[in-house]
Coordinates of C-alpha atoms and ligand atoms in Angstrom, one line a residue:
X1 CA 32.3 85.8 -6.5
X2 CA 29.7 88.5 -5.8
X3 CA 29.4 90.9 -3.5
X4 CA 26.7 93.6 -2.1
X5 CA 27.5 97.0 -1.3
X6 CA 24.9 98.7 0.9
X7 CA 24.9 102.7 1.9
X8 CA 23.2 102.6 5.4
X9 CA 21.3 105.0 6.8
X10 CA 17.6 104.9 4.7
X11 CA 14.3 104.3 6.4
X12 CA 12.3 101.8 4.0
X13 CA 9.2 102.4 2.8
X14 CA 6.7 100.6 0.4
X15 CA 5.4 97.5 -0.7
X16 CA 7.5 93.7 -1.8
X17 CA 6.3 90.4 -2.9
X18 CA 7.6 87.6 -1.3
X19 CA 8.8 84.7 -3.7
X20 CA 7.8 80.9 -2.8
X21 CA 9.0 79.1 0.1
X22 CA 12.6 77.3 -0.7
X23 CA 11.7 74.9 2.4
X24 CA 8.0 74.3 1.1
X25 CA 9.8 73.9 -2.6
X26 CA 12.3 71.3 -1.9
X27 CA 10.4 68.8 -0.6
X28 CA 7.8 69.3 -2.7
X29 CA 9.8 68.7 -5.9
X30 CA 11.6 66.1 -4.3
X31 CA 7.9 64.4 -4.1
X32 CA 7.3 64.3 -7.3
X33 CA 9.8 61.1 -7.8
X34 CA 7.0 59.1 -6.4
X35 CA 4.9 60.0 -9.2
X36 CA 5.0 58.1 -12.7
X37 CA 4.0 60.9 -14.7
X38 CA 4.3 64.8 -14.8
X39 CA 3.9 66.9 -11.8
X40 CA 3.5 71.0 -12.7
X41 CA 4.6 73.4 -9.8
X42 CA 3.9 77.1 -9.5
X43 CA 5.3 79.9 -7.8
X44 CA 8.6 78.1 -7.6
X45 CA 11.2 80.5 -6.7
X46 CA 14.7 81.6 -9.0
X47 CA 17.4 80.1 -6.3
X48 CA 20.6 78.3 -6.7
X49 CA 19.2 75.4 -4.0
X50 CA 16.2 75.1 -6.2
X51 CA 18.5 74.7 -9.2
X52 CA 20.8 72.2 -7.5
X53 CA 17.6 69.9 -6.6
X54 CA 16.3 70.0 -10.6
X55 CA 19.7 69.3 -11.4
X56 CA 19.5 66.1 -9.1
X57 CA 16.2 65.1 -10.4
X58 CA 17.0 65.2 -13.7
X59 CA 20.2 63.6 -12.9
X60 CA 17.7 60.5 -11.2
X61 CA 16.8 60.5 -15.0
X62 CA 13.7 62.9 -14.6
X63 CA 13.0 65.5 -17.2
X64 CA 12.4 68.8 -15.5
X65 CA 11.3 72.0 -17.4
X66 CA 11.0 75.4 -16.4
X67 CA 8.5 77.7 -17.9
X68 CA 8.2 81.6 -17.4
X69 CA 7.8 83.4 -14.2
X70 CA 8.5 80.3 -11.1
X71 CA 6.8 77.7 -13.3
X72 CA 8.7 73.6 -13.0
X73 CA 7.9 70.5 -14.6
X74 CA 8.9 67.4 -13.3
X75 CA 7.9 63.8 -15.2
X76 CA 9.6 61.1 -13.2
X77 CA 8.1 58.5 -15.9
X78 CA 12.1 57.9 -17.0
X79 CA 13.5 57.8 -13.0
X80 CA 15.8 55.3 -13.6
X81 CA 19.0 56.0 -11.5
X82 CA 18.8 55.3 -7.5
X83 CA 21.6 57.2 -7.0
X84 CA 22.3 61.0 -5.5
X85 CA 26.5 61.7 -5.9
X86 CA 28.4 63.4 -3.2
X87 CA 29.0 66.4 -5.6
X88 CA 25.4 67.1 -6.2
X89 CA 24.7 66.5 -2.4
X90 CA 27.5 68.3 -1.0
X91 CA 25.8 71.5 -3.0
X92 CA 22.5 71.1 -0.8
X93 CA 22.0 69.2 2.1
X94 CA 18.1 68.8 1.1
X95 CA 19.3 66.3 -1.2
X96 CA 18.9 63.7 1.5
X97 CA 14.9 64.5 0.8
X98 CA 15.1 62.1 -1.7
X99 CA 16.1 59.0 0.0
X100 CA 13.1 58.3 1.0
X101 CA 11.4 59.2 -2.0
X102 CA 13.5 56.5 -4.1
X103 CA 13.5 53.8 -1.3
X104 CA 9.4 53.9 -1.7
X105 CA 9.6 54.2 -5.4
X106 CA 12.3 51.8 -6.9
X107 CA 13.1 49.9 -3.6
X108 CA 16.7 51.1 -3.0
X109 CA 18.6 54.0 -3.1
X110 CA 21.8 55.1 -2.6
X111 CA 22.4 58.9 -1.4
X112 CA 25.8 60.2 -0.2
X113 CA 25.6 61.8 3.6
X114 CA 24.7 65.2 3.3
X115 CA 27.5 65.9 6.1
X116 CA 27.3 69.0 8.3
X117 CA 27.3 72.6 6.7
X118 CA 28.3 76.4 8.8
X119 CA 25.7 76.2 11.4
X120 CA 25.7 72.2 12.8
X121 CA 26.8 68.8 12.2
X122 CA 23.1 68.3 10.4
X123 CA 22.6 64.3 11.3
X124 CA 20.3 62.6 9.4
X125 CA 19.9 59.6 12.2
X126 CA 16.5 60.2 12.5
X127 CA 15.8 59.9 9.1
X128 CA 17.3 56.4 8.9
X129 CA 16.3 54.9 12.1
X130 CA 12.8 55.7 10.4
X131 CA 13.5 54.0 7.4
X132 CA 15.0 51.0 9.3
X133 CA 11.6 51.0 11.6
X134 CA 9.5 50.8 8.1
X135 CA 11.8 47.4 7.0
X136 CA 14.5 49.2 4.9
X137 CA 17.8 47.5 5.2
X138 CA 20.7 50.6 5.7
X139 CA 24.2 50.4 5.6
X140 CA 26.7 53.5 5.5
X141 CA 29.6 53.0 3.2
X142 CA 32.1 54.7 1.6
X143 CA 30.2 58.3 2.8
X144 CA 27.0 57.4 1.0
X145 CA 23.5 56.0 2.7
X146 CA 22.5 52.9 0.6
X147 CA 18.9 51.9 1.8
X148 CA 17.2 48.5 0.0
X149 CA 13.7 47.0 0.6
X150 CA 11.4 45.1 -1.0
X151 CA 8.6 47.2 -0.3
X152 CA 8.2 49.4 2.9
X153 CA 6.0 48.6 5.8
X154 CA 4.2 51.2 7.7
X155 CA 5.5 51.7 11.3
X156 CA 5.1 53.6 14.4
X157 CA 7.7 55.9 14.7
X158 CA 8.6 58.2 17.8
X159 CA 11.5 61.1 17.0
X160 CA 13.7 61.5 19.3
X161 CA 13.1 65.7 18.7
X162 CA 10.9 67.1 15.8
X163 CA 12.7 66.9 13.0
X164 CA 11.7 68.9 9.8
X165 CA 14.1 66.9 6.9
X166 CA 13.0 63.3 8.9
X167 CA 9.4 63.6 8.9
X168 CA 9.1 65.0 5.5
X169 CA 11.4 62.3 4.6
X170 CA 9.0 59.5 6.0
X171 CA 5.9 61.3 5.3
X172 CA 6.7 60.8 1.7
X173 CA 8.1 56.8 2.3
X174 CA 5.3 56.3 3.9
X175 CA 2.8 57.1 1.4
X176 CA 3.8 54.7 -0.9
X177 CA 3.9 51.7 2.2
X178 CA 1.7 48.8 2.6
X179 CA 0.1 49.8 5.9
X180 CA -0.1 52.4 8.3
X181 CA 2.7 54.2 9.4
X182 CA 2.6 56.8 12.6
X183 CA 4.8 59.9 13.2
X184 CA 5.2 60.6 16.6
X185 CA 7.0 63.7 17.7
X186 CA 6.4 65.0 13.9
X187 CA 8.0 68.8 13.0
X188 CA 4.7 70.7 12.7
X189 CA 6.1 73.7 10.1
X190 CA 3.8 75.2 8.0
X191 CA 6.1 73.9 4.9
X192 CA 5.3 69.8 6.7
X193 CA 2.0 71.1 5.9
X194 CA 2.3 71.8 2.3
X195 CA 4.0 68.9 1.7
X196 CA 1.3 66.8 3.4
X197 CA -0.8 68.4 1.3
X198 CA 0.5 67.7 -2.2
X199 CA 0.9 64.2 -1.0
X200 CA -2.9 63.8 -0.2
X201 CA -3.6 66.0 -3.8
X202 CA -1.6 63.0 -5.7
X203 CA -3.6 60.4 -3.8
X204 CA -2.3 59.7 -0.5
X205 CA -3.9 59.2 2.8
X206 CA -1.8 61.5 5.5
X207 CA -3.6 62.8 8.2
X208 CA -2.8 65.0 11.1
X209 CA 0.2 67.3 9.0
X210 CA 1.1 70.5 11.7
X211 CA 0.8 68.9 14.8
X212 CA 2.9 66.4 16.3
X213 CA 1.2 62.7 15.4
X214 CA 1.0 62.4 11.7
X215 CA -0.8 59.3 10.3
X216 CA -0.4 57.8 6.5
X217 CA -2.1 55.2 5.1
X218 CA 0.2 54.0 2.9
X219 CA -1.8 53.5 -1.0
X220 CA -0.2 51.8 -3.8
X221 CA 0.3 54.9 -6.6
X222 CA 0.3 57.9 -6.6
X223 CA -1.2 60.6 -9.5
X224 CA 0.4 63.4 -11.4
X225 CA -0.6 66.6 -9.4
X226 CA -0.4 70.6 -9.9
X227 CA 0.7 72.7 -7.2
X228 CA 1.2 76.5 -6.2
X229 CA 4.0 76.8 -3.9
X230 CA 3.4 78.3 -0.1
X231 CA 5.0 81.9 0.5
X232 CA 8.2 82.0 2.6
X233 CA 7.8 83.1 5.9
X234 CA 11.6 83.9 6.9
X235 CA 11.9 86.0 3.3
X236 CA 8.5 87.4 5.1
X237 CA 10.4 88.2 8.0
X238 CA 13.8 89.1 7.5
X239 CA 11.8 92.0 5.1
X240 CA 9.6 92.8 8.2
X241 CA 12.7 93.1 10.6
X242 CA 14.2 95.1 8.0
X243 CA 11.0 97.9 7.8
X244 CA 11.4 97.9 11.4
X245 CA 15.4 97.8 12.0
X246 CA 15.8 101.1 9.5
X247 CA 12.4 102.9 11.3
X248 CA 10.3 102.5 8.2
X249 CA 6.6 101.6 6.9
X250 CA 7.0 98.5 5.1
X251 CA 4.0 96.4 3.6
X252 CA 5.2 92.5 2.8
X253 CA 2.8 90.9 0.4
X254 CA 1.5 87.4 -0.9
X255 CA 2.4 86.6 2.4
X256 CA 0.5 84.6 5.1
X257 CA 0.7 85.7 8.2
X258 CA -0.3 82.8 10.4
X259 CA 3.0 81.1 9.2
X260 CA 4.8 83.8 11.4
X261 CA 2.7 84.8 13.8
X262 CA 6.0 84.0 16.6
X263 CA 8.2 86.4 14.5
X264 CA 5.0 89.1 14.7
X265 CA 5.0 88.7 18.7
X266 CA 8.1 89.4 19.1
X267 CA 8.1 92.4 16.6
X268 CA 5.6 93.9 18.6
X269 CA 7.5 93.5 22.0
X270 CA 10.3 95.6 20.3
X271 CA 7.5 98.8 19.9
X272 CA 7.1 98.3 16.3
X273 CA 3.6 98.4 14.9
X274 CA 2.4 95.2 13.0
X275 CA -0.8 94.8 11.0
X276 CA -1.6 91.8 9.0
X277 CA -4.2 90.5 6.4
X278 CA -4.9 87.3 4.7
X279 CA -1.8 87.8 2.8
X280 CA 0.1 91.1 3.8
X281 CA 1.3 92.3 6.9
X282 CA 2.4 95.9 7.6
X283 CA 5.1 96.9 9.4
X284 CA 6.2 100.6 11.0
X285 CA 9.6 100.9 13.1
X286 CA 9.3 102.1 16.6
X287 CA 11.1 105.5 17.9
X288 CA 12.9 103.3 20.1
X289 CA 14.0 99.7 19.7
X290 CA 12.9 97.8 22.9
X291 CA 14.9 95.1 24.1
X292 CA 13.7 91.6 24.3
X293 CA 14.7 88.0 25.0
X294 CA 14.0 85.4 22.1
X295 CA 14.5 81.3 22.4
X296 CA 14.3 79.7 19.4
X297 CA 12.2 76.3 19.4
X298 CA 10.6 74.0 16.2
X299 CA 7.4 75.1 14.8
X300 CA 5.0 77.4 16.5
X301 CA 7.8 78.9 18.1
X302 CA 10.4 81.5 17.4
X303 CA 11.8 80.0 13.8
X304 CA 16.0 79.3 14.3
X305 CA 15.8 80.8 10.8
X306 CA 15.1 84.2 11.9
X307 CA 17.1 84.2 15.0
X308 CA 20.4 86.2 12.8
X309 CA 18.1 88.7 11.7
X310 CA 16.4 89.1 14.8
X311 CA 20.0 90.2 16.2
X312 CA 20.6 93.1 14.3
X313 CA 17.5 94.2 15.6
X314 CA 18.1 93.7 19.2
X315 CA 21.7 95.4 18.7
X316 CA 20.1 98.6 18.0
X317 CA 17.8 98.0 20.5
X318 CA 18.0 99.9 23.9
X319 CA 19.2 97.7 26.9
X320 CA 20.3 94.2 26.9
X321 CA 19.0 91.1 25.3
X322 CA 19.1 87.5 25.4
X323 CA 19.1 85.1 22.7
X324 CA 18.9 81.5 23.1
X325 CA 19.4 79.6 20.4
X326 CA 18.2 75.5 20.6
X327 CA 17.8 74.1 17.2
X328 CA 21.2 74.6 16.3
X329 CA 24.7 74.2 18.0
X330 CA 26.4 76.8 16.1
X331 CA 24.4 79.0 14.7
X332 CA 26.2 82.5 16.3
X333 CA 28.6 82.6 13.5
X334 CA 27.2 85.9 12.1
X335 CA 28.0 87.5 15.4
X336 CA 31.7 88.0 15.3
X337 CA 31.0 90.2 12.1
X338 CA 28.2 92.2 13.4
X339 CA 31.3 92.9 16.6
X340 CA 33.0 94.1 13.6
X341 CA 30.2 96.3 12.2
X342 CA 30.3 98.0 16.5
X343 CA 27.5 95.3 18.1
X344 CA 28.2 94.5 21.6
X345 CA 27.7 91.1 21.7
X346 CA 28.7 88.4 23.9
X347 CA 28.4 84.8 23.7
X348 CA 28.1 82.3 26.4
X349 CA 27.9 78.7 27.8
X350 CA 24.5 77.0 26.2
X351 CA 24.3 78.6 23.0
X352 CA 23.3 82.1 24.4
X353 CA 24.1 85.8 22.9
X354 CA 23.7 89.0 24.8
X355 CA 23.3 91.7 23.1
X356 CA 23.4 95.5 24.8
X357 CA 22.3 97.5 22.4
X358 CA 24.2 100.4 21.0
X359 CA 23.3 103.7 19.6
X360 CA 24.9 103.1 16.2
X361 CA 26.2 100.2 13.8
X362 CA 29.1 101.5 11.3
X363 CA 29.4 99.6 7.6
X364 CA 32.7 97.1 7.1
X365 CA 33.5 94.7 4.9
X366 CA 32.1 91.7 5.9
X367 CA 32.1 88.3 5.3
X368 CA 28.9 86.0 4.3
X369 CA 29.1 82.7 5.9
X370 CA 26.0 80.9 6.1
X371 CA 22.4 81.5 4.2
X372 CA 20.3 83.4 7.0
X373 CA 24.0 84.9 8.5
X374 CA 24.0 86.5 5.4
X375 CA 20.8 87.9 5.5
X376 CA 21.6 89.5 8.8
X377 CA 24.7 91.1 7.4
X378 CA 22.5 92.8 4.5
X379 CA 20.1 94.1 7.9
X380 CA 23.0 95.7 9.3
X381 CA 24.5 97.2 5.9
X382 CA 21.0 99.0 5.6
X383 CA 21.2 100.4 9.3
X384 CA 24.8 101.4 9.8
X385 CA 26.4 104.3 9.1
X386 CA 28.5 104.6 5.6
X387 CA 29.5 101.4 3.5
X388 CA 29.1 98.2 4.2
X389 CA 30.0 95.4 1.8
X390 CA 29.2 92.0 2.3
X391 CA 31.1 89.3 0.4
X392 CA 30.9 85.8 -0.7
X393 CA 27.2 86.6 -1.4
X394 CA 26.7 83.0 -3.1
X395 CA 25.4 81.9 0.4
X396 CA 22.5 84.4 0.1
X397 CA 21.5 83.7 -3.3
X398 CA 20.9 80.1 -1.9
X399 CA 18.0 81.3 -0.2
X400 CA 16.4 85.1 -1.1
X401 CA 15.5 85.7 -4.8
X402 CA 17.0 88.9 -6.4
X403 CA 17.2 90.4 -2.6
X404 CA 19.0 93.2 -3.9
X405 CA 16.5 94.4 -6.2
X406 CA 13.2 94.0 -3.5
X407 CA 15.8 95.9 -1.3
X408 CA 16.5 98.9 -3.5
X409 CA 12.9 98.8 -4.4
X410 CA 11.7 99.6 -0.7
X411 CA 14.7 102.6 -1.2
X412 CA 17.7 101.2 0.1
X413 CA 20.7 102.2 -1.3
X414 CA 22.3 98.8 -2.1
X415 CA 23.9 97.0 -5.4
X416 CA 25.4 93.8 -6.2
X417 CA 29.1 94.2 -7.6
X418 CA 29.9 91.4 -9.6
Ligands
EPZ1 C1 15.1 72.4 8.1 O1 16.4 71.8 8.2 C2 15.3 73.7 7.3 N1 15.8 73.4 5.9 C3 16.3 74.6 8.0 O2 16.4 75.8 7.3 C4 15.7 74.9 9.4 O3 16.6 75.7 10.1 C5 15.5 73.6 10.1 O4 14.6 72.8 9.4 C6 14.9 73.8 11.5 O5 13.7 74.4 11.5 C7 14.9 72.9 5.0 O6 13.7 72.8 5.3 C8 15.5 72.6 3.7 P1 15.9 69.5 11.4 P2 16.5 70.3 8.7 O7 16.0 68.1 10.9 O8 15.4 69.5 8.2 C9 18.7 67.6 14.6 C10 17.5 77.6 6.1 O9 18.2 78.5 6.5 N2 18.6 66.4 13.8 O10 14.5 70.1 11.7 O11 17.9 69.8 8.3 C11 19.5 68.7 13.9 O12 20.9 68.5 14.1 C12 17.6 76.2 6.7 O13 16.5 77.7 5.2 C13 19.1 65.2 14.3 O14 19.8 65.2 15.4 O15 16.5 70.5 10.3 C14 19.0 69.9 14.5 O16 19.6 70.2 15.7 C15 18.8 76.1 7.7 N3 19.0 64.1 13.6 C16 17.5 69.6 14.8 O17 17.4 68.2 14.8 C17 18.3 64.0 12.4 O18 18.2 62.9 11.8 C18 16.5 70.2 13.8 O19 16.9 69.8 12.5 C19 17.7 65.2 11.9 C20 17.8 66.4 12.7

């Protein structure tokens, strides 16, 4: 198991490419079962969710092929399985995305329950009592979600709360239904977006993708397509909170900056100095961190998936902050190691952290516990004072391509020890 080691203490400074978006990526690929013939993807980025996905597809009886640098072909001409086992799911709970995928395809599917992972139970209600509303028959046994019908009928569907997984799930469903299906309450996330996108590319009819009433035509096929993935705004960001967290001048690239613009705001109110282009933004650290109090809410607002990151930040910062977190009922785990690292941090009724900032962090030996926890454990390694190493570093390499290396690149001194 690998860890990092990071030697705190190094302003960044320079330029980094940020890879493909793992939550524009997954859906996307899981779209392409709806296709009889070969989809092409670009710009697909090196992470172990990505691989557990192609594993699954190909396990669906897909062939999947990947070419040079973030290349992935996927020909779901042979899909001939309706099945997604428990120890491919339990890997990635995106595996759920294709459920509704296969229901609309082949009629049936049979998917084991994702279950719930570090930060939350992770239900997938939503996504059923969607499928149920479009005619699928659904029946939890053994663990496993089997979902039959005929062929799917478009419905009008109201979430209970905008949910990312659900509507891409239906969005794709209903593309292949016979009528018109409406999403009501839709997640409106730049990576709903994409996917809308590649659906309409391959022939569908969806309309209304990033705000909250999304309406598909359902159409009979669907066409091969090639795609170019969107960039990922929280890589984007946790690299932005880094520039600013260490008091550097650091330039994120093949970016877009309209996917983060909450993340920017917020950035600002600390003192930090943002610029942005079509695809870069600019960041410079302020002399002194400013406190500030963050909610985290779906799409346009402040992203639960930079709410760990954020923290390191606000620990540094001077006075007291608030953080609110909505989305998720436990995602504070990262905060009993950042006590350990010298944040004072308290927790309290409603999913709320304050954090009083302090004048210094020092480096431990930490402990990695979910994908964007870890990512705030790196932040703190590169701003406290001597060594900090953070373990079980699997959990990152789910979701930030070769982070280590973009680190060190922007001058931190950090290493992976295998
Ligand atoms: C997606 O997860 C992202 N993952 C998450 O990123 C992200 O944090 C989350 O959206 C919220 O923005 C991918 O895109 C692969 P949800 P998802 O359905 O779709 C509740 C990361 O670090 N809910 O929008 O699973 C749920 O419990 C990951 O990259 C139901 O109650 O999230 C949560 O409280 C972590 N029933 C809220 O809705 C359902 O059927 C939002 O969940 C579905 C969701």
């Amino acid at each position: 198991m690998d860890s990092i080691e990071i030697k705190g203490g190094v302003p960044l400074h320079g330029e980094v490419r940020i890879s493909g978006a793992k939550n524009a990526a997954l859906p996307i690929l899981a779209s392409s079962l709806l296709v009889e013939g070969t989809c092409t993807f670009e710009n697909v980025p090196r992470l172990k969710d990505i691989d557990s996905i192609l594993l699954l597809l190909e396990d669906l009886g897909c062939s999947v092929t990947r070419q040079g640098e973030g290349e992935v072909a996927v020909d779901a001409q042979g899909l001939n399985r309706t099945e997604a086992a428990y120890d491919l799911v339990r890997k990635m709970r995106a595996s759920i995305l294709v459920l509704g995928p296969l229901v609309a395809r082949l009629g049936r599917a049979r998917v084991s329950l994702p279950g719930g992972c570090a930060i939350g139970a992770r239900p997938v209600d939503l996504h059923l009592k969607g499928l149920e509303a479009m005619g699928a028959r659904i029946r939890l046994h053994h663990g496993y979600v089997e979902a039959e019908a005929h062929r799917l009928k478009g419905a009008d569907i109201c979430f209970d709360m905008p949910t990312v997984g659900g509507t891409e799930n239906l969005m794709m469903a209903a593309s292949l239904a016979d009528g018109e299906t409406i999403l009501r309450n839709a997640a409106r996330e730049p990576e709903i977006v994409a996917l809308a996108d590649v659906l309409n590319a391959m022939g569908a009819s969806v309309q209304g993708a990033g705000t909250s009433k999304i309406i598909i035509q359902g159409v009979s096929s669907l066409k091969p397509v090639s795609t170019t993935i969107i960039p990922d705004r929280i890589e984007a960001g946790t690299f932005l909170v880094a520039g600013a967290l260490t008091g550097g001048d650091v330039t994120v690239r093949d970016c877009n900056p309209d996917h983060f613009r909450a993340v920017i705001d917020k950035l600002r109110a600390t003192g930090a100095s943002v610029e942005t282009g079509p695809d870069w933004t600019r960041v410079r650290g302020p002399e002194v961190i400013q406190s500030v109090d963050i909610t985290t809410q779906p799409y346009p607002g402040f992203p639960t998936d930079m709410q760990a990151q954020f923290m390191v930040l606000l620990s540094m910062a001077e006075g007291t902050s608030v953080i609110s977190e909505t989305i998720f009922e436990n995602r504070f785990i990262h905060v009993s190691e950042l006590q350990r690292m010298g944040a004072a941090i308290s927790l309290h009724a409603g999913n709320t952290a304050k954090i009083r900032g302090v004048k210094e962090l020092s480096g431990a030996p930490v402990m990695a516990s979910d994908l964007r926890a870890s990512a705030s454990l790196i932040l703190a390694g590169l701003v406290a004072t001597n060594t900090t190493v953070v373990h079980r570093v699997y959990h990152l390499d789910r979701g930030y391509e070769a982070i280590e290396e973009k680190f060190s690149r922007l001058g931190a001194r950090i290493r992976r020890i295998r």
